[in-house]
Every structure is written in structure tokens, then in C-alpha cells.
mmCIF file of C-alpha atoms in Angstrom:
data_model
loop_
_atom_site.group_PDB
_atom_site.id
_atom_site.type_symbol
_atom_site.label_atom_id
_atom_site.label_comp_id
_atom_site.label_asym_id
_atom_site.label_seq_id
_atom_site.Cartn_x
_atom_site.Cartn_y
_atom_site.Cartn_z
ATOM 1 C CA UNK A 1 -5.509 -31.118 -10.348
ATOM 2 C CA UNK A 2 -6.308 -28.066 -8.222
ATOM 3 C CA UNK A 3 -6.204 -24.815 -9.468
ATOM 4 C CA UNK A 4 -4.278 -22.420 -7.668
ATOM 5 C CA UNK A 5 -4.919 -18.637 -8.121
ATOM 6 C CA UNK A 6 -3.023 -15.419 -7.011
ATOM 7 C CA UNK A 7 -4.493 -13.645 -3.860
ATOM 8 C CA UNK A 8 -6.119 -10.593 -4.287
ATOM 9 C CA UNK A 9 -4.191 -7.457 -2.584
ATOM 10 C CA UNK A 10 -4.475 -3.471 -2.150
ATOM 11 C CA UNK A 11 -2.502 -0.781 -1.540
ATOM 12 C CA UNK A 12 -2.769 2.576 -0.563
ATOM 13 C CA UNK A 13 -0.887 5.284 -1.530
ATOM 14 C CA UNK A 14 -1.351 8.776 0.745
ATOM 15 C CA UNK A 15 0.335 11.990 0.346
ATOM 16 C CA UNK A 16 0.293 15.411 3.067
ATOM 17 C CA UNK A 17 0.271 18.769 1.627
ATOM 18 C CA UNK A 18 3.687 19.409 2.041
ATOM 19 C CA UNK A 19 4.185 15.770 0.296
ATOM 20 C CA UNK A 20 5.536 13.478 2.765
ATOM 21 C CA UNK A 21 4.525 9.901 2.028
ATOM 22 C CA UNK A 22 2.087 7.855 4.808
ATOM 23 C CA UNK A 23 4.456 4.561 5.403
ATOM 24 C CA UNK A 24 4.256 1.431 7.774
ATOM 25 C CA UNK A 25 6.975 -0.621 9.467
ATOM 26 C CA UNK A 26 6.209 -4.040 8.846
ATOM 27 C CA UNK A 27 5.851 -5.975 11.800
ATOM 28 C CA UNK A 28 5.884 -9.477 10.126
ATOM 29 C CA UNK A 29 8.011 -11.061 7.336
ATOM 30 C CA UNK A 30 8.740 -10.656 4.404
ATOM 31 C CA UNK A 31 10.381 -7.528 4.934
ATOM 32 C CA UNK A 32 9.936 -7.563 8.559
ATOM 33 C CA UNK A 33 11.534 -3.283 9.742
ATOM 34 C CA UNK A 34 10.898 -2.169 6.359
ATOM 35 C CA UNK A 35 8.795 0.839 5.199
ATOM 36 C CA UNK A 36 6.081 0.193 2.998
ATOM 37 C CA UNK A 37 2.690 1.404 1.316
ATOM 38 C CA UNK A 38 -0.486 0.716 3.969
ATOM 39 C CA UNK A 39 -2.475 -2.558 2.246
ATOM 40 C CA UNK A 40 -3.040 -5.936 2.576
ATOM 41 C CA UNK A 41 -4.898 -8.776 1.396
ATOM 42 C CA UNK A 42 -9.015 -8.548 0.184
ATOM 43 C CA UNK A 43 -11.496 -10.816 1.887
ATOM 44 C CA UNK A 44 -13.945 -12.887 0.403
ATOM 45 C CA UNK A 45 -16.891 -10.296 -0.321
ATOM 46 C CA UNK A 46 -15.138 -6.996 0.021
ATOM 47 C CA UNK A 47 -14.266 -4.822 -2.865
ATOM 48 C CA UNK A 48 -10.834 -3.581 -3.264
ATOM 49 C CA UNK A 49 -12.320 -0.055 -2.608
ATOM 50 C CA UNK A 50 -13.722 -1.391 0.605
ATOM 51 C CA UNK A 51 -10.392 -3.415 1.416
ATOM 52 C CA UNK A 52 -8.013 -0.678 0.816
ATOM 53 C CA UNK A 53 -10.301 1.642 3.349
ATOM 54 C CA UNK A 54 -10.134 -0.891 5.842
ATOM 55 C CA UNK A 55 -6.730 -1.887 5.266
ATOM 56 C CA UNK A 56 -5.380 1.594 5.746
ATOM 57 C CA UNK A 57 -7.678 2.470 8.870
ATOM 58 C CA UNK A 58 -6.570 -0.669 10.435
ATOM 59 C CA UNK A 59 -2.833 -0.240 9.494
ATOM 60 C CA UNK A 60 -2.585 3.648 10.228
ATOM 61 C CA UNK A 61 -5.911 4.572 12.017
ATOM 62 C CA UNK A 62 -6.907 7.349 9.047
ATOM 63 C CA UNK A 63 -9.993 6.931 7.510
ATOM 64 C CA UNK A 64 -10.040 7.432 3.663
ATOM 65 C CA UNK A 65 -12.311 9.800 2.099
ATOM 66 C CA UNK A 66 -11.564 8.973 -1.723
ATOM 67 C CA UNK A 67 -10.067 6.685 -3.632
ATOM 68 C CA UNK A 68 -8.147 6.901 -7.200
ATOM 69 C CA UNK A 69 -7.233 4.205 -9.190
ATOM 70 C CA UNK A 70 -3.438 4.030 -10.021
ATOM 71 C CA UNK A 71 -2.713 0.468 -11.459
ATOM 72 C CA UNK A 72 -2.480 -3.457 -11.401
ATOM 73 C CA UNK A 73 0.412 -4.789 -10.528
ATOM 74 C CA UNK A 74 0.535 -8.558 -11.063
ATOM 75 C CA UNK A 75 4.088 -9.402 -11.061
ATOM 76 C CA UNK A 76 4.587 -12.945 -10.362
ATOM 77 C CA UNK A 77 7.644 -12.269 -7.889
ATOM 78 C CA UNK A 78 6.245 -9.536 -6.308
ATOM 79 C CA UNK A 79 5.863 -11.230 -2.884
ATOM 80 C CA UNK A 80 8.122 -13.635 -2.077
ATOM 81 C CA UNK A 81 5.615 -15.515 -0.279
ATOM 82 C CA UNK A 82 3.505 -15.966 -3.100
ATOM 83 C CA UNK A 83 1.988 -14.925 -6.020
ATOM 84 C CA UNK A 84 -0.441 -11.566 -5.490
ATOM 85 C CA UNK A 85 -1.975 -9.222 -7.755
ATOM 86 C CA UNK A 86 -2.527 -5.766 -5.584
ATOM 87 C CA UNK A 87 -4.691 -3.069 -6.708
ATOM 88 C CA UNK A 88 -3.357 0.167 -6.040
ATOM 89 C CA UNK A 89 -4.977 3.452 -5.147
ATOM 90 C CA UNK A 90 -4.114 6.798 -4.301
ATOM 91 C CA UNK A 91 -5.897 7.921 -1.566
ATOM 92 C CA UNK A 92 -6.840 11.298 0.703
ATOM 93 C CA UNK A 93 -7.588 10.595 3.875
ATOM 94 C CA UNK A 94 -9.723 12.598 7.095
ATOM 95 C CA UNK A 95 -7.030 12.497 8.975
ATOM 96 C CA UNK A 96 -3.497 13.721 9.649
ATOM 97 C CA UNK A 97 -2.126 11.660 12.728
ATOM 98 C CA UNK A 98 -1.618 8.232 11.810
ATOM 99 C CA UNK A 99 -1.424 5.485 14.693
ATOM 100 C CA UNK A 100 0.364 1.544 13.708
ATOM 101 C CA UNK A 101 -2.288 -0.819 14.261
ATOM 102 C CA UNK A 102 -3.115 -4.366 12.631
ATOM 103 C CA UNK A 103 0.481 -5.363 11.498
ATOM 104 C CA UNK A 104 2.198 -2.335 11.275
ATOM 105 C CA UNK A 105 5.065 -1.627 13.851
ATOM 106 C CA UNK A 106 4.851 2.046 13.004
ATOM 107 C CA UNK A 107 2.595 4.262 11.130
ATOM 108 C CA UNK A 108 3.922 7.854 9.525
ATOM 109 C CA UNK A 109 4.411 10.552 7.029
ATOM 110 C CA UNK A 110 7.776 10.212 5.830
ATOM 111 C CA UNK A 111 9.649 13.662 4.022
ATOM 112 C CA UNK A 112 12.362 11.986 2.463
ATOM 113 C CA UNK A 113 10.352 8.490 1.200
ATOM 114 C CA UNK A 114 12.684 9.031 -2.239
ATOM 115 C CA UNK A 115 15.605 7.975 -0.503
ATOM 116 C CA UNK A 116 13.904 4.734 0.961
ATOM 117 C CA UNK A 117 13.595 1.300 -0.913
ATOM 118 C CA UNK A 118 10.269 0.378 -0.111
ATOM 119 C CA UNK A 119 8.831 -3.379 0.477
ATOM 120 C CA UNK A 120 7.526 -5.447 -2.358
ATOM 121 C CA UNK A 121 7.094 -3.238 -5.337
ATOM 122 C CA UNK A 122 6.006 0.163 -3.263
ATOM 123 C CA UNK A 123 8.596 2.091 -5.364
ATOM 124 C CA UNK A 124 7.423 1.391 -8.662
ATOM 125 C CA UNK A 125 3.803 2.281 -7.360
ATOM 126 C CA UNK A 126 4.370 5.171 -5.364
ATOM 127 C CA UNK A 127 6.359 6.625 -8.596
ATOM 128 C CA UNK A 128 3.028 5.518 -11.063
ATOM 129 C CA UNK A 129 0.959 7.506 -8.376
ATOM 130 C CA UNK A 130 2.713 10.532 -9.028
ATOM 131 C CA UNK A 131 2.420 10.354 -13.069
ATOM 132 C CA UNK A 132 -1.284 10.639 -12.012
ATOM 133 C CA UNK A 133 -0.874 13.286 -9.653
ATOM 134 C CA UNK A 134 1.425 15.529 -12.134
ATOM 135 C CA UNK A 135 -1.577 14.900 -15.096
ATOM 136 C CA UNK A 136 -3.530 17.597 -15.680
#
């Protein structure tokens, strides 16, 4: 018998001074039009801090300066594709213009990201990254 494991995921979560939210369109199913967090899967020899860099400079063209853990997230329905584990960070990033790359139809700071159901489980992250923000 094979054994099957989850894949191994990141996401990124940004905030501007003024505390819009950095989104993506998805281009590609599942939740092909939808807003969600910049991310994607890790490759075989990248850390997730290496993988979320390079997932959000190829998604949105900014280039991350650092990096804060804000959880797992290892719910088995998660994706509907299969079954991923992402490792979330908040992030601050060099630059303020993002540009959709990769497999993001758009790329941009959204003001009123409360009002939006996110892909996958982007709420429930974005919400944990701002416990972490509000602690002293």
C-alpha cells in the first residue's frame, strides 16, 4: 500500500498602512474569479519561508522583506482538490504596486476585504493574522 501524504502549502498574508488587504483573482479552479490570500504549493527543497517569498513575488510581483509566523492550518477539507496543510505568514513587503503574475488573474490591495468571502480558508487566516497584529 502506498502512502499518500498532504501537500505542503503557504500563504501570505500582506497589509498597507491604511490596512487594505493584498488579494489575487484566481485564474484556475477551485475557486476560479475569487479573491484570495497570495500562496501556493512548496517545492521539493524550498522552505516555506522561501516558498511563501516566491509565491507572493510570482503571484503579485512584491518582494517580501519579513516574514511572521501566523499558524497551521491542516484542515482536511480545506481544498477541495485535496488534502493540504498551508503554512501561513504575515508578511511586509518592498513594494506597494502589485502586478498578477503566475496564476493570478489580478493582483491588489483591497479596502473593504471584510465584506469578501475569501477562497479556501483565507478568512479564518486573515482574521488569526490580525490577533497577532492587535498583540502587544
Amino acid at each position: 500500500m502506498r502512502h499518500m501524504s498532504p501537500a505542503l502549502t503557504v500563504d501570505a498574508v500582506v497589509f498597507d498602512a491604511q490596512g487594505a488587504l493584498l488579494l489575487i483573482r484566481r485564474k484556475f479552479p477551485p475557486f476560479k474569479g475569487r479573491y484570495a490570500l497570495p500562496g501556493g504549493f512548496v517545492e521539493v527543497g524550498e522552505t516555506v519561508e522561501t516558498a511563501a517569498a516566491r509565491e507572493l513575488q510570482e503571484e503579485t510581483g512584491l518582494k517580501s522583506k519579513s516574514l511572521r509566523l501566523v499558524g497551521i492550518y491542516s484542515d482536511p477539507k480545506r481544498d477541495p482538490r485535496r488534502h493540504t496543510v498551508s503554512v501561513a505568514f504575515l508578511v511586509q513587503t518592498t513594494g506597494k504596486n502589485p502586478k498578477a503574475g503566475d496564476d493570478a488573474d489580478a493582483a491588489e490591495f483591497v479596502a473593504d476585504w471584510r465584506n469578501k468571502k475569501l477562497a479556501f480558508d483565507h478568512n479564518k487566516i486573515v482574521t488569526d493574522a490580525l490577533k497577532l497584529i492587535e498583540k502587544p
